[in-house]
mmCIF file with all atom_site columns, C-alpha atoms in Angstrom:
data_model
loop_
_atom_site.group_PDB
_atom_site.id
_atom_site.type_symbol
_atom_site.label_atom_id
_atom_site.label_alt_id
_atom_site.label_comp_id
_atom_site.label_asym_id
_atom_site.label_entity_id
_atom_site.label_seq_id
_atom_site.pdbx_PDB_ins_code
_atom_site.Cartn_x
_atom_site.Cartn_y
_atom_site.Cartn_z
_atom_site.occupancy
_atom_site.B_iso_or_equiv
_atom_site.pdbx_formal_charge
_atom_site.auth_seq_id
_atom_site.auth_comp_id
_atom_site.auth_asym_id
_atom_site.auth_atom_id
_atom_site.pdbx_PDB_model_num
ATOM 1   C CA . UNK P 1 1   ? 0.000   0.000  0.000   1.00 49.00 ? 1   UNK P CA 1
ATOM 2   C CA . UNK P 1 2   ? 1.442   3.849  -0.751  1.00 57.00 ? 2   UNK P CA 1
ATOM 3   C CA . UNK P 1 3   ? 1.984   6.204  1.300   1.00 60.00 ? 3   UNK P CA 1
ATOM 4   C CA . UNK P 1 4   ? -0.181  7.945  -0.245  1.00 70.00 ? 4   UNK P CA 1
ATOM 5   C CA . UNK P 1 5   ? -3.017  5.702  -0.005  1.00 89.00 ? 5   UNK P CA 1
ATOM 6   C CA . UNK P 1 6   ? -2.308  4.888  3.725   1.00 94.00 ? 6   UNK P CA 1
ATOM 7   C CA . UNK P 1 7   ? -2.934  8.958  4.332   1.00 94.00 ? 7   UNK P CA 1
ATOM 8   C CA . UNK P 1 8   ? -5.912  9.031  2.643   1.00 94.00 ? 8   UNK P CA 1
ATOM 9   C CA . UNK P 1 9   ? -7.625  5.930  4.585   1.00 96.00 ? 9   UNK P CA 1
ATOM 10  C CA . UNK P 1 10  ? -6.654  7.359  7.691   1.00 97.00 ? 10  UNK P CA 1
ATOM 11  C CA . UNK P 1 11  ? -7.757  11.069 6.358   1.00 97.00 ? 11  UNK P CA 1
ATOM 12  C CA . UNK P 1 12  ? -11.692 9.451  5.710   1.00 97.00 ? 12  UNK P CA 1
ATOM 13  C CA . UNK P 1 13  ? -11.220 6.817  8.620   1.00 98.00 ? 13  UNK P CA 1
ATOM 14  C CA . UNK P 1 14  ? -10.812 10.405 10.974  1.00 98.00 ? 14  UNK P CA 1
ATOM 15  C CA . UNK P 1 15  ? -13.415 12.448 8.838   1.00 97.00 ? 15  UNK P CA 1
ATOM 16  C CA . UNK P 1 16  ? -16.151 9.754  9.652   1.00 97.00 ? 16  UNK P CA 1
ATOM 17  C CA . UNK P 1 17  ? -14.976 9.424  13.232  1.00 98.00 ? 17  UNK P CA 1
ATOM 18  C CA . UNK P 1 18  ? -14.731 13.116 13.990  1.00 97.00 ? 18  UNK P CA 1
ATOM 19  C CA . UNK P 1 19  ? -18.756 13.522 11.600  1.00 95.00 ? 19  UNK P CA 1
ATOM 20  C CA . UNK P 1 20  ? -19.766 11.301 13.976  1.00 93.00 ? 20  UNK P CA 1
ATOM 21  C CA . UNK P 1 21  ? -18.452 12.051 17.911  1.00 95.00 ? 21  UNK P CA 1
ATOM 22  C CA . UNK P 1 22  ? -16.975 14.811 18.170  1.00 93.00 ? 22  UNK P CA 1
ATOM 23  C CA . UNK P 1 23  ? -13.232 16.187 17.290  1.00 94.00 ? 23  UNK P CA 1
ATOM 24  C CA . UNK P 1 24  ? -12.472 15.789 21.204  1.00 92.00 ? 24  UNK P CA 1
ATOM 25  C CA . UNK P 1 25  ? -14.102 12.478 21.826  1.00 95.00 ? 25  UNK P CA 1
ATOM 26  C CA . UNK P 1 26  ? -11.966 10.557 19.102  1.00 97.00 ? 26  UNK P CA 1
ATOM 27  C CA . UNK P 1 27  ? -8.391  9.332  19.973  1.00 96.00 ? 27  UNK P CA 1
ATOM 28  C CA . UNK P 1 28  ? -5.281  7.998  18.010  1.00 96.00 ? 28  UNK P CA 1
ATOM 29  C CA . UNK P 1 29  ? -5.843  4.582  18.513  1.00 97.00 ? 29  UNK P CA 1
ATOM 30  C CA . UNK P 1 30  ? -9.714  4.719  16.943  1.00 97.00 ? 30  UNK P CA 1
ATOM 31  C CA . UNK P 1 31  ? -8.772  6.204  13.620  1.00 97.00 ? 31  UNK P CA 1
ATOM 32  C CA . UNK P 1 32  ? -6.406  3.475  13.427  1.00 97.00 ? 32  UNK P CA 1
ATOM 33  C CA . UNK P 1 33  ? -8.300  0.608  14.243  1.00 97.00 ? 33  UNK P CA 1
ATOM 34  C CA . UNK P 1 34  ? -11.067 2.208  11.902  1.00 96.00 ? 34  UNK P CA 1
ATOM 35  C CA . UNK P 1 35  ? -8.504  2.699  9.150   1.00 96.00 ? 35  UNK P CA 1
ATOM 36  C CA . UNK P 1 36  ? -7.211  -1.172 10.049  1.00 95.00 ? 36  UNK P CA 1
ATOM 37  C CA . UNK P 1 37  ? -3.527  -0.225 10.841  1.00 96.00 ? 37  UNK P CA 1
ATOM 38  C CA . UNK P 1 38  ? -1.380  0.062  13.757  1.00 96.00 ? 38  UNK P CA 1
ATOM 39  C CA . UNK P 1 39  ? -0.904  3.587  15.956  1.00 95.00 ? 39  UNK P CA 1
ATOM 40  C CA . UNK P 1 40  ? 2.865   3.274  15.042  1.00 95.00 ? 40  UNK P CA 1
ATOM 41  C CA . UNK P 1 41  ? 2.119   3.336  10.649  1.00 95.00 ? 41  UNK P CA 1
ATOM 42  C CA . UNK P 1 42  ? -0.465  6.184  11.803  1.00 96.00 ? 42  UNK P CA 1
ATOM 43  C CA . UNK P 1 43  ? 2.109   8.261  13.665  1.00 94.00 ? 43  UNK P CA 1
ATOM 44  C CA . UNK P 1 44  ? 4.337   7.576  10.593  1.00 94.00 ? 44  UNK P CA 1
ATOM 45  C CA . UNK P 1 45  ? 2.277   9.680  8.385   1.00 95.00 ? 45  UNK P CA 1
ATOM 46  C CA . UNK P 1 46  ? 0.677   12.012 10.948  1.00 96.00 ? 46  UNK P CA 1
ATOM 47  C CA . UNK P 1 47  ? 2.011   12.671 14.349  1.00 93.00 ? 47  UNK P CA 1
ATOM 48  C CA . UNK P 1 48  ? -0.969  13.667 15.647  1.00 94.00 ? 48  UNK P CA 1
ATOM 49  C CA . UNK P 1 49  ? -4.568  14.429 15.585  1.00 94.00 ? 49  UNK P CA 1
ATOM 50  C CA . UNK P 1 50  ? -3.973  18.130 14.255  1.00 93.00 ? 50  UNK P CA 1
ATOM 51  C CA . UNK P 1 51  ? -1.511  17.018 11.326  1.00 95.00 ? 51  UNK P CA 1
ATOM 52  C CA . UNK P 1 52  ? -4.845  15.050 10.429  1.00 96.00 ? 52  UNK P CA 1
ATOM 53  C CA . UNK P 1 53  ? -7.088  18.075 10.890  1.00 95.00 ? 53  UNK P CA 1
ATOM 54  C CA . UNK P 1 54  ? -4.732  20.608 8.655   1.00 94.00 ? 54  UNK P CA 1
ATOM 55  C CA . UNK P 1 55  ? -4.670  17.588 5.837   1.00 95.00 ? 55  UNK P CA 1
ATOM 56  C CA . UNK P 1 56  ? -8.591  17.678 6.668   1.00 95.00 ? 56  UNK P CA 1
ATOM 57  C CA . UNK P 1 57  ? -8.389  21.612 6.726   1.00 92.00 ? 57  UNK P CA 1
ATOM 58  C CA . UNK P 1 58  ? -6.668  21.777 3.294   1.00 93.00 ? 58  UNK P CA 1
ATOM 59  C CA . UNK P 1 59  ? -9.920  19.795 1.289   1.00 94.00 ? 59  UNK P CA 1
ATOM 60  C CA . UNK P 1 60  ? -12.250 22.040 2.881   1.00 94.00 ? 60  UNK P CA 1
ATOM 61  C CA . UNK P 1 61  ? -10.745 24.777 1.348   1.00 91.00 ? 61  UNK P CA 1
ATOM 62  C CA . UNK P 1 62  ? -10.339 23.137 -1.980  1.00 93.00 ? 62  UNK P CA 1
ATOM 63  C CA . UNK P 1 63  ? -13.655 22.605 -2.116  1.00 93.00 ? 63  UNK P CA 1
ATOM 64  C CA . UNK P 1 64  ? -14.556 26.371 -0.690  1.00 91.00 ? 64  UNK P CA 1
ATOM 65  C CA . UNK P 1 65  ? -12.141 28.042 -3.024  1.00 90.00 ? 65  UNK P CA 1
ATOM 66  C CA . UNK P 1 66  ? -14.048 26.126 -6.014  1.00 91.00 ? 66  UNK P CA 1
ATOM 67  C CA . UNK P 1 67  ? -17.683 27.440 -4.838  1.00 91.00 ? 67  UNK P CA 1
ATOM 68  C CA . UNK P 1 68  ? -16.323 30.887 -4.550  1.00 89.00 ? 68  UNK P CA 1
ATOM 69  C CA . UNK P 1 69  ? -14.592 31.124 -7.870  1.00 88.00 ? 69  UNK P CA 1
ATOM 70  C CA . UNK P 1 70  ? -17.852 29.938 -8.837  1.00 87.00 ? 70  UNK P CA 1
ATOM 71  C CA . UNK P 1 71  ? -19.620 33.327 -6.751  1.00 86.00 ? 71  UNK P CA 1
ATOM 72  C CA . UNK P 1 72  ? -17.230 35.438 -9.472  1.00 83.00 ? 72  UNK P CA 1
ATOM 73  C CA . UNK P 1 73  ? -17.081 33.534 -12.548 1.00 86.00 ? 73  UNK P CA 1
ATOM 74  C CA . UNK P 1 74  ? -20.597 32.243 -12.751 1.00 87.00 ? 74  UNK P CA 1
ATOM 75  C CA . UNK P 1 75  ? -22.749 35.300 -11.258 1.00 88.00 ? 75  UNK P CA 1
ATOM 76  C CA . UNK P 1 76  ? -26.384 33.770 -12.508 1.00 91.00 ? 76  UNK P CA 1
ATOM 77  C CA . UNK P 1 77  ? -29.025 32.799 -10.538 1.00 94.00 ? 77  UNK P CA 1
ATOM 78  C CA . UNK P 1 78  ? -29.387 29.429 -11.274 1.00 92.00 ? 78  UNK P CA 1
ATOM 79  C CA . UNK P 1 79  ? -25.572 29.416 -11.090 1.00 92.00 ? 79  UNK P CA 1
ATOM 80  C CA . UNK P 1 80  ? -25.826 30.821 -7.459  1.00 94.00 ? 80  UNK P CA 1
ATOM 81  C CA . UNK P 1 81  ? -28.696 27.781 -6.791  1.00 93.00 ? 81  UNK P CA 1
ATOM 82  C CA . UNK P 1 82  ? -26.147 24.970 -8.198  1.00 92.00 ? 82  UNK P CA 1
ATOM 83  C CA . UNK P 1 83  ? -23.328 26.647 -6.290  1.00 93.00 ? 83  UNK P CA 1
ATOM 84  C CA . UNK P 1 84  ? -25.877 26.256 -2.873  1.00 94.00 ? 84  UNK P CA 1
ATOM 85  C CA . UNK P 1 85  ? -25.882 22.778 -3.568  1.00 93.00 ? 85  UNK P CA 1
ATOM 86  C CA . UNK P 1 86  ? -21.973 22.323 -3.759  1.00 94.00 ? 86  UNK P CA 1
ATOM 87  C CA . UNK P 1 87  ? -21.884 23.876 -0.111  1.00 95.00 ? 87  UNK P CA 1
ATOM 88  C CA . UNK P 1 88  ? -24.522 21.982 1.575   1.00 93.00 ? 88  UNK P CA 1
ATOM 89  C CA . UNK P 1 89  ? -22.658 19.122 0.500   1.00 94.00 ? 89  UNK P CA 1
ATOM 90  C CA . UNK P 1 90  ? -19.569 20.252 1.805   1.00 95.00 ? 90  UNK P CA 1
ATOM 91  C CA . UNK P 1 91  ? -21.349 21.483 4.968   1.00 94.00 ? 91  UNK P CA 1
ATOM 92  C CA . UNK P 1 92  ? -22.554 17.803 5.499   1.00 91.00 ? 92  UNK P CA 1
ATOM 93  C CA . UNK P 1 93  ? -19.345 16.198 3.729   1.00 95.00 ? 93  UNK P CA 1
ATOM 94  C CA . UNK P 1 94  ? -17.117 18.176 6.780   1.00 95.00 ? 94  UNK P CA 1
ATOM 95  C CA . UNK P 1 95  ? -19.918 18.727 9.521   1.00 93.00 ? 95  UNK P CA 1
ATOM 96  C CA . UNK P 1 96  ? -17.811 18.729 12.450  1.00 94.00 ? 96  UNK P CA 1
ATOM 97  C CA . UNK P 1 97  ? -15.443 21.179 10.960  1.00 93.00 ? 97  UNK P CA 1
ATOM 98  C CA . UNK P 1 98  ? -18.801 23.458 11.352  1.00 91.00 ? 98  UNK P CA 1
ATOM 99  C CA . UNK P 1 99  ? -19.968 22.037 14.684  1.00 91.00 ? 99  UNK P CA 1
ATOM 100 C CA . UNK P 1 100 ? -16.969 22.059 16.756  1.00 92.00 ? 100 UNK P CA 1
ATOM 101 C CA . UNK P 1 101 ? -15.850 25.483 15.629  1.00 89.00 ? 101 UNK P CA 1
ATOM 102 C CA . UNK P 1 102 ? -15.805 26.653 19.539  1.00 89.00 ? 102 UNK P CA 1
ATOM 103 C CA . UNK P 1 103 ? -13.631 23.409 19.930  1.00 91.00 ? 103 UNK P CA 1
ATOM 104 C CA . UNK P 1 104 ? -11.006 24.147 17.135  1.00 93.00 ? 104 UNK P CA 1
ATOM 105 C CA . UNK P 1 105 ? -10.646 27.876 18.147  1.00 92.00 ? 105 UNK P CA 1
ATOM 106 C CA . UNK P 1 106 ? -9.660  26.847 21.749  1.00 93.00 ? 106 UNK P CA 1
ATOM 107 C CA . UNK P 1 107 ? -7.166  23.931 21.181  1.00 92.00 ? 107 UNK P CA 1
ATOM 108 C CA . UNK P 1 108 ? -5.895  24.358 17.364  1.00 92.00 ? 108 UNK P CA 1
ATOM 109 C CA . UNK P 1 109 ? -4.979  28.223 16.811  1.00 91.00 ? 109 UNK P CA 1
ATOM 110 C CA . UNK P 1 110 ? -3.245  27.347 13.327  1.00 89.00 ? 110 UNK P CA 1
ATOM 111 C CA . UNK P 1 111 ? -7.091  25.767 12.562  1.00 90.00 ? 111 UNK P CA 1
ATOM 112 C CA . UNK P 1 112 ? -8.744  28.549 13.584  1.00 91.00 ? 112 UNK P CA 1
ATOM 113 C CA . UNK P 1 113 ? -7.070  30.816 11.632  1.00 92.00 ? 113 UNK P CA 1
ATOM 114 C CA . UNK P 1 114 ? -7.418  29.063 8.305   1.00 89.00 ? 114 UNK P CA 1
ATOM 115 C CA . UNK P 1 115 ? -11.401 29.135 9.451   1.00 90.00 ? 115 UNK P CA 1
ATOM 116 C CA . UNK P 1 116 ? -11.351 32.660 9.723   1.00 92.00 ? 116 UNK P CA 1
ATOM 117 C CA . UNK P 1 117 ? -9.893  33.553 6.372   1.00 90.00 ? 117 UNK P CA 1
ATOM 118 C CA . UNK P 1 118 ? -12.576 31.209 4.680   1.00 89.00 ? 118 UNK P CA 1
ATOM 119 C CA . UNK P 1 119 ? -14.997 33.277 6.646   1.00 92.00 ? 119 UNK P CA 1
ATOM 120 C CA . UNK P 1 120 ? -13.901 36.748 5.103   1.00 94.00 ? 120 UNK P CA 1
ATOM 121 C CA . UNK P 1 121 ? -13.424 34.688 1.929   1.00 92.00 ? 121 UNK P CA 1
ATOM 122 C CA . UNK P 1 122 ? -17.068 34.011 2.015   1.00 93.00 ? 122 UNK P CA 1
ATOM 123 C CA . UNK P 1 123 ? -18.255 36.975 2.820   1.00 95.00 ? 123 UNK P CA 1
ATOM 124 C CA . UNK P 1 124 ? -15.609 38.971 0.391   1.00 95.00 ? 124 UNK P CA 1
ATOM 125 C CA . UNK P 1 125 ? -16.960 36.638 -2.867  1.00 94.00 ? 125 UNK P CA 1
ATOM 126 C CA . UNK P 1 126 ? -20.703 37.305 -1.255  1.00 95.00 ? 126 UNK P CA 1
ATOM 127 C CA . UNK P 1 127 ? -20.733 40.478 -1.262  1.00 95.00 ? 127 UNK P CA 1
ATOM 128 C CA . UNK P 1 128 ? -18.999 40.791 -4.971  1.00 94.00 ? 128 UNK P CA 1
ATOM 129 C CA . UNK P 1 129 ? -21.988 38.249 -6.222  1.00 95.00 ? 129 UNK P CA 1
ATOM 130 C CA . UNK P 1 130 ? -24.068 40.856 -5.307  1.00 96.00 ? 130 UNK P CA 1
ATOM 131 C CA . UNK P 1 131 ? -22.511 43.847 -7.029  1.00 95.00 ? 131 UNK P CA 1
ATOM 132 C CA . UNK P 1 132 ? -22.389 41.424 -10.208 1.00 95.00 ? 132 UNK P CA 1
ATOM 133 C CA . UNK P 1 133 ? -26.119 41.350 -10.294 1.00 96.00 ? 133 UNK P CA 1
ATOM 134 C CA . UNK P 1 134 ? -27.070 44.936 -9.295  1.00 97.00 ? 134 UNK P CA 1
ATOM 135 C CA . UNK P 1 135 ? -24.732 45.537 -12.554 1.00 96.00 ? 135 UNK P CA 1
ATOM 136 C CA . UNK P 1 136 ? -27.138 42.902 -14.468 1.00 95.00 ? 136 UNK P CA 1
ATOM 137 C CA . UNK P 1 137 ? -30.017 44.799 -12.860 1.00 97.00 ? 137 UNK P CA 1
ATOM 138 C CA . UNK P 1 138 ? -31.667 41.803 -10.887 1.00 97.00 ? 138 UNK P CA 1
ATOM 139 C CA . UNK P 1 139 ? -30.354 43.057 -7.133  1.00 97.00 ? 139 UNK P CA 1
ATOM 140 C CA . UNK P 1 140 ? -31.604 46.232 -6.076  1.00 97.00 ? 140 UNK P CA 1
ATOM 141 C CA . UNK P 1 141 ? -28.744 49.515 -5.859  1.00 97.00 ? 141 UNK P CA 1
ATOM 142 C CA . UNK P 1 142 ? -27.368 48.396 -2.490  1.00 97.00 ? 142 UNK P CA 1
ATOM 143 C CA . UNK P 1 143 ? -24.615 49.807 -0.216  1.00 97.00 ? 143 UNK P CA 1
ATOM 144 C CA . UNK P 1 144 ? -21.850 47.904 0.542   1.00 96.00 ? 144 UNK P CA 1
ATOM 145 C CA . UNK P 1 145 ? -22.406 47.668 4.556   1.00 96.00 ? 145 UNK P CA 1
ATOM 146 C CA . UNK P 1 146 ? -25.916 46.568 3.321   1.00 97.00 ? 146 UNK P CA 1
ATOM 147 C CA . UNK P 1 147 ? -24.312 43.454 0.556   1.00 97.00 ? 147 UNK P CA 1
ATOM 148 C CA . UNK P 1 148 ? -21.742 42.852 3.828   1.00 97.00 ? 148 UNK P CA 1
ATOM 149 C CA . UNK P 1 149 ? -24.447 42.511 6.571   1.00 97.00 ? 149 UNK P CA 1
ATOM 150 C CA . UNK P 1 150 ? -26.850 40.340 4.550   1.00 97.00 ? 150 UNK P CA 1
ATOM 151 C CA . UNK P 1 151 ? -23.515 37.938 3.534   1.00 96.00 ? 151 UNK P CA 1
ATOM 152 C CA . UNK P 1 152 ? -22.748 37.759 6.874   1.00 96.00 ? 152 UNK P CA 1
ATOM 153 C CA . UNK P 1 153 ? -26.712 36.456 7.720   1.00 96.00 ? 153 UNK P CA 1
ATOM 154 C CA . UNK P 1 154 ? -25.781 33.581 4.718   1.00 96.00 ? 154 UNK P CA 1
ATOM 155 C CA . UNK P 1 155 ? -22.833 32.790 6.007   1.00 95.00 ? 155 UNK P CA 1
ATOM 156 C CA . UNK P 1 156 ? -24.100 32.671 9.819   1.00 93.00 ? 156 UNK P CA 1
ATOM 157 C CA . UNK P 1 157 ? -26.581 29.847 8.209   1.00 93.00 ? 157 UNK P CA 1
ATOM 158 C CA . UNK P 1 158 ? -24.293 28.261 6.311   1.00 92.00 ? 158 UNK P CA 1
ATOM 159 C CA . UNK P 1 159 ? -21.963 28.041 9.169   1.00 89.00 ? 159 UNK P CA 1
ATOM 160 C CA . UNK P 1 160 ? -24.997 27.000 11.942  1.00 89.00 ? 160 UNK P CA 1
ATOM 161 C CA . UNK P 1 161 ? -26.473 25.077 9.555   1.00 87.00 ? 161 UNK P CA 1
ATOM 162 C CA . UNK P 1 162 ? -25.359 21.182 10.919  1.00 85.00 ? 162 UNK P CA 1
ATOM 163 C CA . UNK P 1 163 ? -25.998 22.558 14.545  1.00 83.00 ? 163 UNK P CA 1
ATOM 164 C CA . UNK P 1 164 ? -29.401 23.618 14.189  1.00 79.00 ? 164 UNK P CA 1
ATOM 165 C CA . UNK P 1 165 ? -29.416 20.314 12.704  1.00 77.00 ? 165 UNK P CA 1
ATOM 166 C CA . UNK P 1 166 ? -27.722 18.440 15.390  1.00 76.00 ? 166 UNK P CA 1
ATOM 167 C CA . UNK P 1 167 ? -29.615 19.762 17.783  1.00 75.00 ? 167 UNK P CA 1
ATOM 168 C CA . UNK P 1 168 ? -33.008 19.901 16.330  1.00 73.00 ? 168 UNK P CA 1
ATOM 169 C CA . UNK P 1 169 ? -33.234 16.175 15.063  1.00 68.00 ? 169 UNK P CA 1
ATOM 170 C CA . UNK P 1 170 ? -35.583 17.100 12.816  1.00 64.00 ? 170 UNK P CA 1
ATOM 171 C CA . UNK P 1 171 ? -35.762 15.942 9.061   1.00 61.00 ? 171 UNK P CA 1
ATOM 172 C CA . UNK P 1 172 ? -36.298 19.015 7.656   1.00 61.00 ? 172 UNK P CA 1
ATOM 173 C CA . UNK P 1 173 ? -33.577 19.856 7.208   1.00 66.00 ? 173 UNK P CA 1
ATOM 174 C CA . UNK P 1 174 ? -32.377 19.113 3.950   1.00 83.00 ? 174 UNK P CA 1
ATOM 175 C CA . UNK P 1 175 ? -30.502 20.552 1.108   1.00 87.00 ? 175 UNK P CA 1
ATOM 176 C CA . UNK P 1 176 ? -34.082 22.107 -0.095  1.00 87.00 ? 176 UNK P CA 1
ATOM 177 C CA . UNK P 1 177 ? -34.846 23.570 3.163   1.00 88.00 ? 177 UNK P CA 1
ATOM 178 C CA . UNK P 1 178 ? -30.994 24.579 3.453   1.00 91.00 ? 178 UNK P CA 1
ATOM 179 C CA . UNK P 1 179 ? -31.437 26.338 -0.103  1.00 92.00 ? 179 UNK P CA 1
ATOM 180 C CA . UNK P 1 180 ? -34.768 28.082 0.339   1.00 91.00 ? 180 UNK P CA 1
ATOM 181 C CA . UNK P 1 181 ? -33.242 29.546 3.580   1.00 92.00 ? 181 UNK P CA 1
ATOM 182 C CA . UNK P 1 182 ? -30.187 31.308 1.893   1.00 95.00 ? 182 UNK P CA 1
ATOM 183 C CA . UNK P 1 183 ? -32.593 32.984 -1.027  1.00 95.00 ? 183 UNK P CA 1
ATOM 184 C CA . UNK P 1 184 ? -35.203 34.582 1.604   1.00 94.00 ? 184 UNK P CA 1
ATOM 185 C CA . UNK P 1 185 ? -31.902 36.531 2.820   1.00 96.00 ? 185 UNK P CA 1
ATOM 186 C CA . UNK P 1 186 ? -31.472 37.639 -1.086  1.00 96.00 ? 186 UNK P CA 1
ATOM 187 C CA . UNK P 1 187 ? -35.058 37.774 -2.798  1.00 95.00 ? 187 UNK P CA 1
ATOM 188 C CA . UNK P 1 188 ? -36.302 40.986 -0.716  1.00 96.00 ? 188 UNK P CA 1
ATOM 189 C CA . UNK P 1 189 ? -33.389 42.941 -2.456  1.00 97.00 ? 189 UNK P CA 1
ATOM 190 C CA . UNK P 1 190 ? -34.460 41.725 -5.981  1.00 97.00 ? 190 UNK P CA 1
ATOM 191 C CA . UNK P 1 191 ? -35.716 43.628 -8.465  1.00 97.00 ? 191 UNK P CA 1
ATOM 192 C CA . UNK P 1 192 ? -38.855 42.545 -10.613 1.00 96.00 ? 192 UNK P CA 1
ATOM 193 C CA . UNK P 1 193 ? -36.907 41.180 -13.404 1.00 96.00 ? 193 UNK P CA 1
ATOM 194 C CA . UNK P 1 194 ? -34.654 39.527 -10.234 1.00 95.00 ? 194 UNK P CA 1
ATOM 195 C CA . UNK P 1 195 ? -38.129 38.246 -9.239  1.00 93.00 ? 195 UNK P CA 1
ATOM 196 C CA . UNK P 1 196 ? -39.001 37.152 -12.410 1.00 92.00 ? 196 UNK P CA 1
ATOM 197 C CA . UNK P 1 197 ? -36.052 35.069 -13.661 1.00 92.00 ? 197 UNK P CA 1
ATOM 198 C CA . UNK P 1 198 ? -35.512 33.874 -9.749  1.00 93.00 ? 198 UNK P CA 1
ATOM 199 C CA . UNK P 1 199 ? -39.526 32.243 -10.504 1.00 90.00 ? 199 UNK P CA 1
ATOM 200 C CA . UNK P 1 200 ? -38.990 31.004 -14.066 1.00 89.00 ? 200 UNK P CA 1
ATOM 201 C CA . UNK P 1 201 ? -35.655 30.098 -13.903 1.00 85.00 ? 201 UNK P CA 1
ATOM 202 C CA . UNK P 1 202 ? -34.590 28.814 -10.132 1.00 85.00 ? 202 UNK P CA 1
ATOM 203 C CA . UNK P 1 203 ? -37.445 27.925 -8.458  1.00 77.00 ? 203 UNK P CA 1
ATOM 204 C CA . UNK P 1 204 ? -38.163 25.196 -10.260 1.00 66.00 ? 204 UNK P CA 1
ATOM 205 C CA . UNK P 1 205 ? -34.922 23.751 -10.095 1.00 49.00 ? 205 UNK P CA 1
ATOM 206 C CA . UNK P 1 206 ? -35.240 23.731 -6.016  1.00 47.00 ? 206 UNK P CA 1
ATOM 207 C CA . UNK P 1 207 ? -34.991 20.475 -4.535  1.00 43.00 ? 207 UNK P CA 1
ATOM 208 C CA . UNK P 1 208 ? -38.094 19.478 -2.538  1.00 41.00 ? 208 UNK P CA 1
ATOM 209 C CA . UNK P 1 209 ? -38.750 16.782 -0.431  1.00 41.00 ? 209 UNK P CA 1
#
């Protein structure tokens, strides 16, 4: 087996352990035995459970920096919608990354840090989505504290998203319900022919269950 392929078992053997009880709760010696090696071939290729997170770390922001190229290159509406869909699924691909946030701030500073620069990242792309579209006339004229404050609402959701999930044990929430939550931020600020294409165009592409 390659090095390479030992990092990545123990990379998805940790993923599913941490998705499932907690960064704190999950030791060495679990993602091994879930991975099926010894602690010793684990410690060869990561010392120790933050070496795993920052390998962890640097997929979630593969996948974030895709979506928010996406934000710039691909402005649309139903571009936006398909783009919603990519980061539920990496919400729910990397939940604990989302639900322990509290937890990674306090023990794993380096973590942390990389968390806060997808945050302005987010926001940042967010808020230049929206100037893209008041330029194709479907967001109303908006100030920029105004395009900051409701990114920072989406990205509050986003984030929260898993926890009121979590917490909730409900089944409604699901990408549909995750979707229809982020455009009730936007749709007040669109403009009728925003309205109109969001209606002919997006809605009917939402995912309902």
């Amino acid at each position: 087996m390659s090095g390479q392929t030992t990092r990545n078992k123990i990379t998805e053997a940790a993923l599913m352990l941490f998705n499932g009880q907690g960064l704190q709760n999950v030791t060495l010696q679990q993602i091994a035995n879930e991975a099926s090696i010894s602690v010793g071939n684990l410690a060869y290729h990561f010392h120790d459970k933050e070496q795993i997170l920052k390998k962890i770390g640097n997929l979630i922001s593969a996948d974030m920096d895709k979506i928010l190229r996406l934000w710039k290159n691909l402005p649309g509406l139903l571009d936006f919608d398909n783009q919603l869909t990519r980061l539920y699924h990496l919400l729910d691909t990397y939940s604990f990354y989302f639900l322990d946030i509290l937890e990674i701030k306090r023990l794993y500073p380096y973590i942390h840090a990389v968390q806060q620069e997808h945050i302005a990242n987010f926001i940042l792309q967010l808020q230049q989505w929206f100037e893209s579209n008041m330029k194709r006339e479907l967001i109303l004229e908006l100030k920029s504290e105004q395009t900051r404050k409701i990114a920072e609402m989406i990205w509050f959701i986003s984030s929260f998203w898993m926890t009121k999930k979590k917490i909730l044990e409900k089944e409604e929430f699901f990408e549909g319900a995750f979707k229809d939550m982020i455009w009730q931020q936007i749709r007040p600020f669109m403009t009728n022919q925003g309205i109109n294409e969001f209606e002919i165009i997006v809605y009917p592409g939402l995912i309902r269950e």
